[in-house]
Every structure is written in C-alpha cells, then in structure tokens.
Tab-separated table of C-alpha atoms in Angstrom:
chain	number	residue	atom	x	y	z
V	1	UNK	CA	165.793	149.017	61.011
V	2	UNK	CA	168.987	149.328	58.938
V	3	UNK	CA	170.480	146.316	57.169
V	4	UNK	CA	173.311	144.505	58.967
V	5	UNK	CA	176.635	145.706	57.599
V	6	UNK	CA	179.287	143.194	56.582
V	7	UNK	CA	182.919	144.213	56.115
V	8	UNK	CA	184.576	142.096	53.419
V	9	UNK	CA	188.359	142.088	53.835
V	10	UNK	CA	189.636	140.265	50.743
V	11	UNK	CA	192.180	141.112	48.049
V	12	UNK	CA	190.959	138.851	45.216
V	13	UNK	CA	188.889	141.217	43.073
V	14	UNK	CA	186.825	138.480	41.401
V	15	UNK	CA	185.920	136.959	44.765
V	16	UNK	CA	185.104	140.375	46.226
V	17	UNK	CA	182.696	141.024	43.371
V	18	UNK	CA	180.922	137.696	43.900
V	19	UNK	CA	180.716	138.158	47.673
V	20	UNK	CA	179.464	141.733	47.457
V	21	UNK	CA	176.777	140.820	44.918
V	22	UNK	CA	175.463	137.876	46.950
V	23	UNK	CA	175.619	139.651	50.303
V	24	UNK	CA	173.711	142.691	49.044
V	25	UNK	CA	171.233	140.422	47.305
V	26	UNK	CA	170.652	138.727	50.691
V	27	UNK	CA	169.876	142.102	52.282
V	28	UNK	CA	173.229	143.040	53.793
V	29	UNK	CA	175.100	146.315	53.365
V	30	UNK	CA	178.801	145.903	52.583
V	31	UNK	CA	182.103	147.681	53.172
V	32	UNK	CA	185.024	146.461	51.050
V	33	UNK	CA	188.696	146.459	52.055
V	34	UNK	CA	191.427	144.942	49.891
V	35	UNK	CA	194.364	145.535	52.255
V	36	UNK	CA	194.872	144.662	55.890
V	37	UNK	CA	196.319	148.048	56.833
V	38	UNK	CA	193.476	150.085	55.311
V	39	UNK	CA	190.991	147.665	56.874
V	40	UNK	CA	192.551	148.283	60.298
V	41	UNK	CA	191.833	152.002	60.000
V	42	UNK	CA	188.410	151.636	58.392
V	43	UNK	CA	187.042	149.004	60.769
V	44	UNK	CA	187.825	151.157	63.797
V	45	UNK	CA	186.274	154.236	62.233
V	46	UNK	CA	183.181	152.388	61.029
V	47	UNK	CA	182.669	149.148	63.005
V	48	UNK	CA	180.479	146.665	61.072
V	49	UNK	CA	178.124	143.981	62.383
V	50	UNK	CA	180.412	141.199	61.123
V	51	UNK	CA	183.822	140.916	59.456
V	52	UNK	CA	184.456	138.468	56.612
V	53	UNK	CA	188.243	138.169	56.792
V	54	UNK	CA	190.708	136.565	54.388
V	55	UNK	CA	193.967	135.448	56.005
V	56	UNK	CA	196.317	136.231	53.108
V	57	UNK	CA	196.286	140.019	52.744
V	58	UNK	CA	198.768	142.707	51.665
V	59	UNK	CA	199.822	145.309	54.208
V	60	UNK	CA	198.750	143.454	57.347
V	61	UNK	CA	197.821	139.766	57.172
V	62	UNK	CA	194.490	138.461	58.426
V	63	UNK	CA	195.818	136.880	61.611
V	64	UNK	CA	197.558	140.062	62.703
V	65	UNK	CA	194.465	142.091	61.843
V	66	UNK	CA	192.276	139.755	63.928
V	67	UNK	CA	194.750	140.040	66.812
V	68	UNK	CA	194.585	143.841	66.719
V	69	UNK	CA	190.795	143.942	66.440
V	70	UNK	CA	190.312	141.674	69.445
V	71	UNK	CA	192.565	143.939	71.545
V	72	UNK	CA	190.506	147.069	70.815
V	73	UNK	CA	187.451	147.576	73.090
V	74	UNK	CA	185.426	149.110	70.223
V	75	UNK	CA	185.995	146.141	67.907
V	76	UNK	CA	186.616	143.214	70.283
V	77	UNK	CA	183.027	141.950	70.165
V	78	UNK	CA	182.550	142.131	66.387
V	79	UNK	CA	182.113	138.572	65.031
V	80	UNK	CA	184.834	137.468	62.624
V	81	UNK	CA	184.283	134.820	59.956
V	82	UNK	CA	187.595	133.743	58.411
V	83	UNK	CA	188.108	132.802	54.771
V	84	UNK	CA	190.897	130.221	54.510
V	85	UNK	CA	192.459	127.868	51.979
V	86	UNK	CA	191.964	124.186	52.727
V	87	UNK	CA	195.726	123.852	53.362
V	88	UNK	CA	195.730	126.536	56.074
V	89	UNK	CA	194.720	124.262	58.957
V	90	UNK	CA	197.242	125.725	61.415
V	91	UNK	CA	196.181	129.266	60.505
V	92	UNK	CA	192.544	128.349	61.118
V	93	UNK	CA	193.386	127.091	64.606
V	94	UNK	CA	195.447	130.214	65.344
V	95	UNK	CA	192.606	132.398	64.050
V	96	UNK	CA	190.111	130.692	66.337
V	97	UNK	CA	192.533	131.095	69.233
V	98	UNK	CA	192.754	134.821	68.484
V	99	UNK	CA	188.991	135.244	68.671
V	100	UNK	CA	187.498	134.434	65.262
V	101	UNK	CA	184.013	132.958	65.570
V	102	UNK	CA	184.110	130.588	62.618
V	103	UNK	CA	185.833	129.857	59.316
V	104	UNK	CA	184.952	128.878	55.758
V	105	UNK	CA	187.472	126.940	53.669
V	106	UNK	CA	187.955	127.937	50.030
V	107	UNK	CA	186.548	127.119	47.552
V	108	UNK	CA	183.055	127.772	48.894
V	109	UNK	CA	179.649	128.639	47.518
V	110	UNK	CA	178.300	132.177	48.024
V	111	UNK	CA	175.158	130.603	49.490
V	112	UNK	CA	177.247	128.903	52.174
V	113	UNK	CA	178.817	132.237	53.092
V	114	UNK	CA	175.412	133.903	53.432
V	115	UNK	CA	174.084	131.055	55.598
V	116	UNK	CA	177.162	131.102	57.841
V	117	UNK	CA	176.900	134.875	58.275
V	118	UNK	CA	173.225	134.616	59.176
V	119	UNK	CA	174.022	131.883	61.724
V	120	UNK	CA	176.828	133.904	63.351
V	121	UNK	CA	174.640	137.017	63.565
V	122	UNK	CA	171.814	134.996	65.128
V	123	UNK	CA	174.234	133.694	67.730
V	124	UNK	CA	175.602	137.171	68.370
V	125	UNK	CA	172.122	138.551	69.062
V	126	UNK	CA	170.563	135.421	70.487
V	127	UNK	CA	169.777	137.007	73.874
V	128	UNK	CA	167.705	139.858	72.459
V	129	UNK	CA	164.085	139.783	73.458
V	130	UNK	CA	164.614	137.150	76.162
V	131	UNK	CA	163.748	137.667	79.791
V	132	UNK	CA	166.586	139.140	81.823
V	133	UNK	CA	168.022	136.829	84.477
V	134	UNK	CA	171.442	136.308	85.946
V	135	UNK	CA	173.235	133.002	85.425
V	136	UNK	CA	175.777	132.128	88.106
V	137	UNK	CA	178.313	129.459	88.968
V	138	UNK	CA	180.874	130.005	91.696
V	139	UNK	CA	182.491	133.395	91.056
V	140	UNK	CA	181.062	133.598	87.540
V	141	UNK	CA	178.011	135.757	86.884
V	142	UNK	CA	176.397	136.357	83.501
V	143	UNK	CA	173.810	138.950	82.515
V	144	UNK	CA	172.380	137.554	79.235
V	145	UNK	CA	170.414	140.675	78.362
V	146	UNK	CA	173.342	143.067	78.833
V	147	UNK	CA	175.728	140.531	77.254
V	148	UNK	CA	178.148	140.833	80.184
V	149	UNK	CA	180.165	138.299	82.173
V	150	UNK	CA	181.813	138.993	85.514
V	151	UNK	CA	184.315	137.095	87.633
V	152	UNK	CA	184.831	138.409	91.161
V	153	UNK	CA	183.170	141.677	90.011
V	154	UNK	CA	185.634	142.167	87.136
V	155	UNK	CA	184.095	142.123	83.663
V	156	UNK	CA	185.446	139.598	81.147
V	157	UNK	CA	185.229	140.532	77.468
V	158	UNK	CA	184.029	137.607	75.359
V	159	UNK	CA	183.315	137.227	71.670
V	160	UNK	CA	179.693	136.407	70.710
V	161	UNK	CA	180.541	132.726	70.233
V	162	UNK	CA	182.448	132.523	73.526
V	163	UNK	CA	179.529	134.197	75.279
V	164	UNK	CA	177.005	131.786	73.796
V	165	UNK	CA	179.207	128.791	74.638
V	166	UNK	CA	179.563	129.867	78.258
V	167	UNK	CA	175.854	130.610	78.503
V	168	UNK	CA	175.025	127.163	77.122
V	169	UNK	CA	177.241	125.531	79.751
V	170	UNK	CA	175.923	127.737	82.574
V	171	UNK	CA	172.338	126.849	81.722
V	172	UNK	CA	173.261	123.161	81.887
V	173	UNK	CA	175.572	123.090	84.912
V	174	UNK	CA	176.702	119.619	85.901
V	175	UNK	CA	175.490	118.012	82.667
V	176	UNK	CA	177.934	116.761	80.064
V	177	UNK	CA	177.535	118.318	76.616
V	178	UNK	CA	178.904	116.313	73.706
V	179	UNK	CA	180.965	117.976	70.999
V	180	UNK	CA	178.279	117.168	68.441
V	181	UNK	CA	175.621	118.790	70.659
V	182	UNK	CA	177.762	121.899	71.038
V	183	UNK	CA	178.424	122.077	67.290
V	184	UNK	CA	174.690	121.781	66.654
V	185	UNK	CA	173.459	124.256	69.272
V	186	UNK	CA	176.281	126.819	69.265
V	187	UNK	CA	177.496	126.705	65.680
V	188	UNK	CA	174.360	125.364	63.992
V	189	UNK	CA	176.197	122.452	62.352
V	190	UNK	CA	174.693	119.000	62.078
V	191	UNK	CA	177.710	116.946	60.969
V	192	UNK	CA	180.984	116.776	59.063
V	193	UNK	CA	182.549	119.690	60.946
V	194	UNK	CA	185.967	119.540	62.590
V	195	UNK	CA	185.322	119.110	66.322
V	196	UNK	CA	188.566	120.981	67.011
V	197	UNK	CA	186.478	124.113	66.489
V	198	UNK	CA	184.816	123.288	69.831
V	199	UNK	CA	188.080	122.383	71.545
V	200	UNK	CA	189.760	125.596	70.395
V	201	UNK	CA	186.918	127.787	71.651
V	202	UNK	CA	186.782	125.965	74.990
V	203	UNK	CA	190.538	126.374	75.427
V	204	UNK	CA	190.305	130.079	74.641
V	205	UNK	CA	187.318	130.524	76.958
V	206	UNK	CA	189.131	128.806	79.817
V	207	UNK	CA	192.087	131.129	79.354
V	208	UNK	CA	189.901	134.240	79.500
V	209	UNK	CA	188.107	133.008	82.616
V	210	UNK	CA	191.388	132.488	84.466
V	211	UNK	CA	190.990	130.401	87.613
V	212	UNK	CA	187.252	130.101	86.920
V	213	UNK	CA	188.095	128.397	83.626
V	214	UNK	CA	188.913	125.257	85.601
V	215	UNK	CA	185.163	124.885	86.157
V	216	UNK	CA	184.849	123.815	82.523
V	217	UNK	CA	185.708	120.130	82.778
V	218	UNK	CA	186.755	117.853	79.928
V	219	UNK	CA	184.866	114.565	79.723
V	220	UNK	CA	187.364	112.444	77.809
V	221	UNK	CA	186.067	111.162	74.505
V	222	UNK	CA	182.694	112.867	74.965
V	223	UNK	CA	182.725	116.628	75.476
V	224	UNK	CA	182.568	119.204	78.273
V	225	UNK	CA	180.588	120.181	81.348
V	226	UNK	CA	180.557	123.104	83.753
V	227	UNK	CA	180.939	121.975	87.361
V	228	UNK	CA	178.252	122.956	89.808
C-alpha cells in the first residue's frame, strides 16, 4: 500500500522545509507548491490524499484556491487543512464555509500538524471495513460504504468532515449532540477548541442539504440533533 500523499501549498521556504521533513519522517509522501496558481494546475493533475493549504499565497490566494477545488468533481472530496495566522479569524470561518475540513493557527508545532493530518485522514476513511448499511431519515439516504448521500434520488457531494458529521447525526436521530461531543467524536478534540468550527460545518451542511437541512435542529445553548 502506497504512503498517503500530502500536498503542501505554502510559500514560506523555511516552513516548507520543516513541514516536508516532518511529514516524510511520519511516513507521508509530499508534493510542494509555493504558488496558488501552480497549485491549482498541479492538484488537478495529481490529486493528493490531503491538502495542507496556507491562506496567504502569491498568484491565487488560499481561499480562492479552496473555492475552486471544491467546485471541481475530481478534487471536491479531498480534505483541506488550512494554515492560518492567529489574526485571520474571519478567513478561517470563510475557509470552513468553503469546504475546508479543519485549520491550524500559526505558530504551530510540526507534531501538531502530523497529528491533525492523521486525524483528518482517519475521518475521511472512517467507513472503510465497516458493514454496508443504508442510513435514512426522511428524504435523506446515506450509503456509508460507498461514501454517498442522496436526497430525493439526487446525489449530494459532501466533504469527508461533512459526511462524517451527517453520519453521526443520522446514527443518533432524535438525540441531542452537544458541541463538545461533536468536537470530540468528529474532530477528535477534547477541549480548548473554538466551537464555531461545529457551527460553521453545520451551517454549510444545512445549505448543501437544501430543504432537508431543516432536519438538523439547533438546541439552543447545547448543540444539534437530527429530527426523526
């Protein structure tokens, strides 16, 4: 089995060197892009298993690149892990809205990056090896093994994190899930993580589900539940 391939899209040469060294040491293969425009071409020609994406890039910035990638069928399902400065809170929210799966605020430790990548990849492939069974609620139908979601027989394209979030709610229909529970089970975080990560993903998931998104109910001050 070949090593998972990580595309590092970052223009700071010193940071690229550190990331590449630590990722390859952890068993990943790497592709390096230092410009957003060259990354756009390269990522479509050679789709990786995960994209580590800086937001401030020459050519095409990270947010625009994420927007383009999520519009392309061949790249829409590739997990994106954003690299952001601590001051870029609005950009982080916009990035999550566009389809990024997670973010890491600079400065960060290389070990943290490796652990976050491993967690995102586990989530992306979490259904492998599990028994096939349809999950349904109203007009929504999910095939966990094929990683497909349908509404009124039309397929809905979801990112790995959106898929796992919807699956989690489908498996627990009618039961309220707290934000902390969702952060723990979907993102693998125990504490000290901005709960707006959950809110942003739920908002984006609702939008993709259209009328069926109304089935995801907000429990004020607690979390979310999927109606029966």
